[in-house]
Tab-separated table of C-alpha atoms in Angstrom:
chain	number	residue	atom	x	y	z
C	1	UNK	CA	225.676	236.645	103.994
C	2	UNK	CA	226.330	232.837	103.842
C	3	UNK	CA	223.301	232.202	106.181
C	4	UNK	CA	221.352	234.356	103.328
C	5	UNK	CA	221.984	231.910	100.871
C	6	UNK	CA	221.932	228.761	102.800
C	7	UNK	CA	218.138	230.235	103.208
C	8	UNK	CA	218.047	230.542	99.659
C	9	UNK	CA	219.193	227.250	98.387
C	10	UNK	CA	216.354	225.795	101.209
C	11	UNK	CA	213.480	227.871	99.680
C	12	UNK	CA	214.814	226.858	95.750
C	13	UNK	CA	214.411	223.362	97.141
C	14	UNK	CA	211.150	224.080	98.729
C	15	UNK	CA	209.972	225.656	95.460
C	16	UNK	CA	211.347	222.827	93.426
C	17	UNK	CA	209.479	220.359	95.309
C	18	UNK	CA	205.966	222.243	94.996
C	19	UNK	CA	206.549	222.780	91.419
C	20	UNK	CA	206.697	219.086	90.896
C	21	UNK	CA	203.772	218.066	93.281
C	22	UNK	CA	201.655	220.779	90.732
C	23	UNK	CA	203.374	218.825	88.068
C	24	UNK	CA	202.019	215.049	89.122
C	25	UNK	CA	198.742	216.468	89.962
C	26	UNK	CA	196.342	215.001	87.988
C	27	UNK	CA	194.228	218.119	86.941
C	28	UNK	CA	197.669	220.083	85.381
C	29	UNK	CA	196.795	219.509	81.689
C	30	UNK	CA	193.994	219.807	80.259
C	31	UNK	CA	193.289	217.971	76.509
C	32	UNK	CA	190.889	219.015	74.084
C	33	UNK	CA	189.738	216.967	71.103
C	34	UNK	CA	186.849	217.743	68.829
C	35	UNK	CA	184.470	215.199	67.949
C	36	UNK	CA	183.054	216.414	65.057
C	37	UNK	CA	180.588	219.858	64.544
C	38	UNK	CA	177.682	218.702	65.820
C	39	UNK	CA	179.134	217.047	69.246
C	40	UNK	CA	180.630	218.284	72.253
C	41	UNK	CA	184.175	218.342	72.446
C	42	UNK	CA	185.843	215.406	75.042
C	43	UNK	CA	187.828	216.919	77.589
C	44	UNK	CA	190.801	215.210	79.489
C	45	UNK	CA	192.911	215.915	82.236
C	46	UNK	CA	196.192	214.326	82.783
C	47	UNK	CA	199.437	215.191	84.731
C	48	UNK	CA	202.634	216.883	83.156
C	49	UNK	CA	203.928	212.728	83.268
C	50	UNK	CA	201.315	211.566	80.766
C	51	UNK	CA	199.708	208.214	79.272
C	52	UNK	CA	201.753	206.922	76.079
C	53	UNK	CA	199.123	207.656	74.167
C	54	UNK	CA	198.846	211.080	74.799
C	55	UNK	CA	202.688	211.630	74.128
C	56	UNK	CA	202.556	211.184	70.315
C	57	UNK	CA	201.663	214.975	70.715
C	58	UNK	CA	204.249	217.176	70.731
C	59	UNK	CA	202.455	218.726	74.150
C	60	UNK	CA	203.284	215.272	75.770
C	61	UNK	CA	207.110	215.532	75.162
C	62	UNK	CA	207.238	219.097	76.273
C	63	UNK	CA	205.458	218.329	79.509
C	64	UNK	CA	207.903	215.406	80.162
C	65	UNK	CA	211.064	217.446	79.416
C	66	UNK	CA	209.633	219.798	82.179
C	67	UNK	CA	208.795	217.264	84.477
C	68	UNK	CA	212.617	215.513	83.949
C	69	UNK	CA	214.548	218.651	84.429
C	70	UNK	CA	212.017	219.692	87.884
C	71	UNK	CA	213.413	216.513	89.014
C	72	UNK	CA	216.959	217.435	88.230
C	73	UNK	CA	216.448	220.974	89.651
C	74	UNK	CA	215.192	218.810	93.002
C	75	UNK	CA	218.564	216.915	92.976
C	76	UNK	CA	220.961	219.748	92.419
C	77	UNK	CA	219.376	221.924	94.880
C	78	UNK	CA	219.592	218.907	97.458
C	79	UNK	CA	222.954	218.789	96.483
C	80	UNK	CA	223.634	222.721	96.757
C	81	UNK	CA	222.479	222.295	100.751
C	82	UNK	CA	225.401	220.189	101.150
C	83	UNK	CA	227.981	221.637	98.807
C	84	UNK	CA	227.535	225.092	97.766
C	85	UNK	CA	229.666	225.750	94.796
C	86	UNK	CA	228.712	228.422	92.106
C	87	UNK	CA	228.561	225.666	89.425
C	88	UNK	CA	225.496	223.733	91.134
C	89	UNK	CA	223.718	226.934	90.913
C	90	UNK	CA	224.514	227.727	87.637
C	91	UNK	CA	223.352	224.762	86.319
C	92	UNK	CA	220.147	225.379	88.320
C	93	UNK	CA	219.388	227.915	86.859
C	94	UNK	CA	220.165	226.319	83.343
C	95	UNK	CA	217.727	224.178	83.767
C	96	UNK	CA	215.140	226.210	85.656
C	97	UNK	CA	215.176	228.852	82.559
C	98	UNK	CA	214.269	225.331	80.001
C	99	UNK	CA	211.538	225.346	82.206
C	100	UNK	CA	210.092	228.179	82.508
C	101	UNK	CA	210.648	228.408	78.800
C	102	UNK	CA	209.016	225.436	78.316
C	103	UNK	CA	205.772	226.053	80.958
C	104	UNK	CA	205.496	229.814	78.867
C	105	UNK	CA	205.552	227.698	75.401
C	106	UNK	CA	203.159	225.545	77.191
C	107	UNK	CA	200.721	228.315	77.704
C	108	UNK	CA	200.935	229.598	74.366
C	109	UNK	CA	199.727	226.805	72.777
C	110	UNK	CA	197.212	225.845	74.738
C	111	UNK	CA	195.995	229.366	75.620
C	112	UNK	CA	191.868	228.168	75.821
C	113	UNK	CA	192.822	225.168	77.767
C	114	UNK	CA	195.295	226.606	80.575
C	115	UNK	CA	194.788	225.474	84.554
C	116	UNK	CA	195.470	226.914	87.616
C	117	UNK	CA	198.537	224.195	87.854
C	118	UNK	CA	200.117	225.898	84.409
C	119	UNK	CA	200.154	229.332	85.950
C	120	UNK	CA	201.005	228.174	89.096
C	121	UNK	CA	203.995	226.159	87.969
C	122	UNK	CA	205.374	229.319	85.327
C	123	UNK	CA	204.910	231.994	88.256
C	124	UNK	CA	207.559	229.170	90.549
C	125	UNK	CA	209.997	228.887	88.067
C	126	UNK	CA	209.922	232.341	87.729
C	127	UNK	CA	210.165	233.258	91.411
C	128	UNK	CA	212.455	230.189	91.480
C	129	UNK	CA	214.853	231.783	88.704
C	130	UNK	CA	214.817	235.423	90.817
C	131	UNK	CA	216.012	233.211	93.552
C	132	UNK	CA	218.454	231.591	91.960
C	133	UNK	CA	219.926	234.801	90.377
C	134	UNK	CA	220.086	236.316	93.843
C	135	UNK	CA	221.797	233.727	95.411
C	136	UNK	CA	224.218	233.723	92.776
C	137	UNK	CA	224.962	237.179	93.315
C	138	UNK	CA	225.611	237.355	96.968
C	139	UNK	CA	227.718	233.908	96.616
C	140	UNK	CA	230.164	235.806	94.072
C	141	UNK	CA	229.952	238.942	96.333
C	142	UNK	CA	231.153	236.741	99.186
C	143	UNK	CA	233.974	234.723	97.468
C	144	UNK	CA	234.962	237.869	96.242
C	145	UNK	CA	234.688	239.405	99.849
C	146	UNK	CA	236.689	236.556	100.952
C	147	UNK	CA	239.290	237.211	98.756
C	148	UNK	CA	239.665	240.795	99.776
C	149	UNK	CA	240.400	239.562	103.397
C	150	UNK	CA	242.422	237.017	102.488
C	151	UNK	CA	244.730	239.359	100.639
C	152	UNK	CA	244.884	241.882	103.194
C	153	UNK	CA	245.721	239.540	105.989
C	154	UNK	CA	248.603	238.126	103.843
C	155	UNK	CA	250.044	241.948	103.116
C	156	UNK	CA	250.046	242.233	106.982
């Protein structure tokens, strides 16, 4: 069972790290602005870390919070490799739920104007977040397990 989740925490990594390379890619959101009725609308596509002047928008911020809290799910899980404790994980998955919030609210708004990178990025959080619930589960199971032994070696 512990070799189970030492594979886990290594794919949440893995999948933490390709969510953010989808993230910096330059093509991941796509910005619409209307230039009046008569002309063709401007298109721009920008990364989830975007210029200033695109974060007056509210889309800007959300994208950023995203992109912050990717980073931090890169860190913990680095740290989870080293240290497994149930607490790492849990906040993990804290912060992978924001995200995958955050990419869905992403896609709502911006329902015309969705790429490949937003799906991409919600289905990894999501597959991230089954993960990370699974692991989870089979690291209670075995401290619990553990504890079982323990006390039946000590009423011997």
């Amino acid at each position: 069972m512990e070799k189970k989740i030492k594979i886990n925490n290594l794919v949440n990594l893995i999948f933490s790290c390709i969510i953010f390379i989808f993230e910096i890619m330059p093509e991941s959101v796509k910005w619409v602005w209307s230039n009046g009725p008569d002309s063709a609308n401007t298109v721009y596509l920008t990364s989830y870390i975007m210029d200033p002047g695109l974060m007056l928008w509210g889309i800007g911020f959300l994208t950023l919070i995203i992109v912050l809290l990717t980073i931090t799910n890169i860190i913990i899980n680095a740290v989870t490799l080293l240290d497994d404790r149930n607490k790492l994980k849990i906040t993990t998955l804290v912060t992978t739920s924001i995200c995958l919030l955050g990419s869905i609210i992403l896609i709502m708004l911006m329902r015309q104007y969705v790429t490949l990178q937003n799906i991409f990025i919600m289905v990894f959080f999501l597959i991230q977040m089954i993960l990370l619930i699974v692991n989870l589960c089979l690291s209670v199971k075995q401290k619990k397990l553990s504890k079982d032994i323990d006390m039946e070696q000590d009423a011997i």
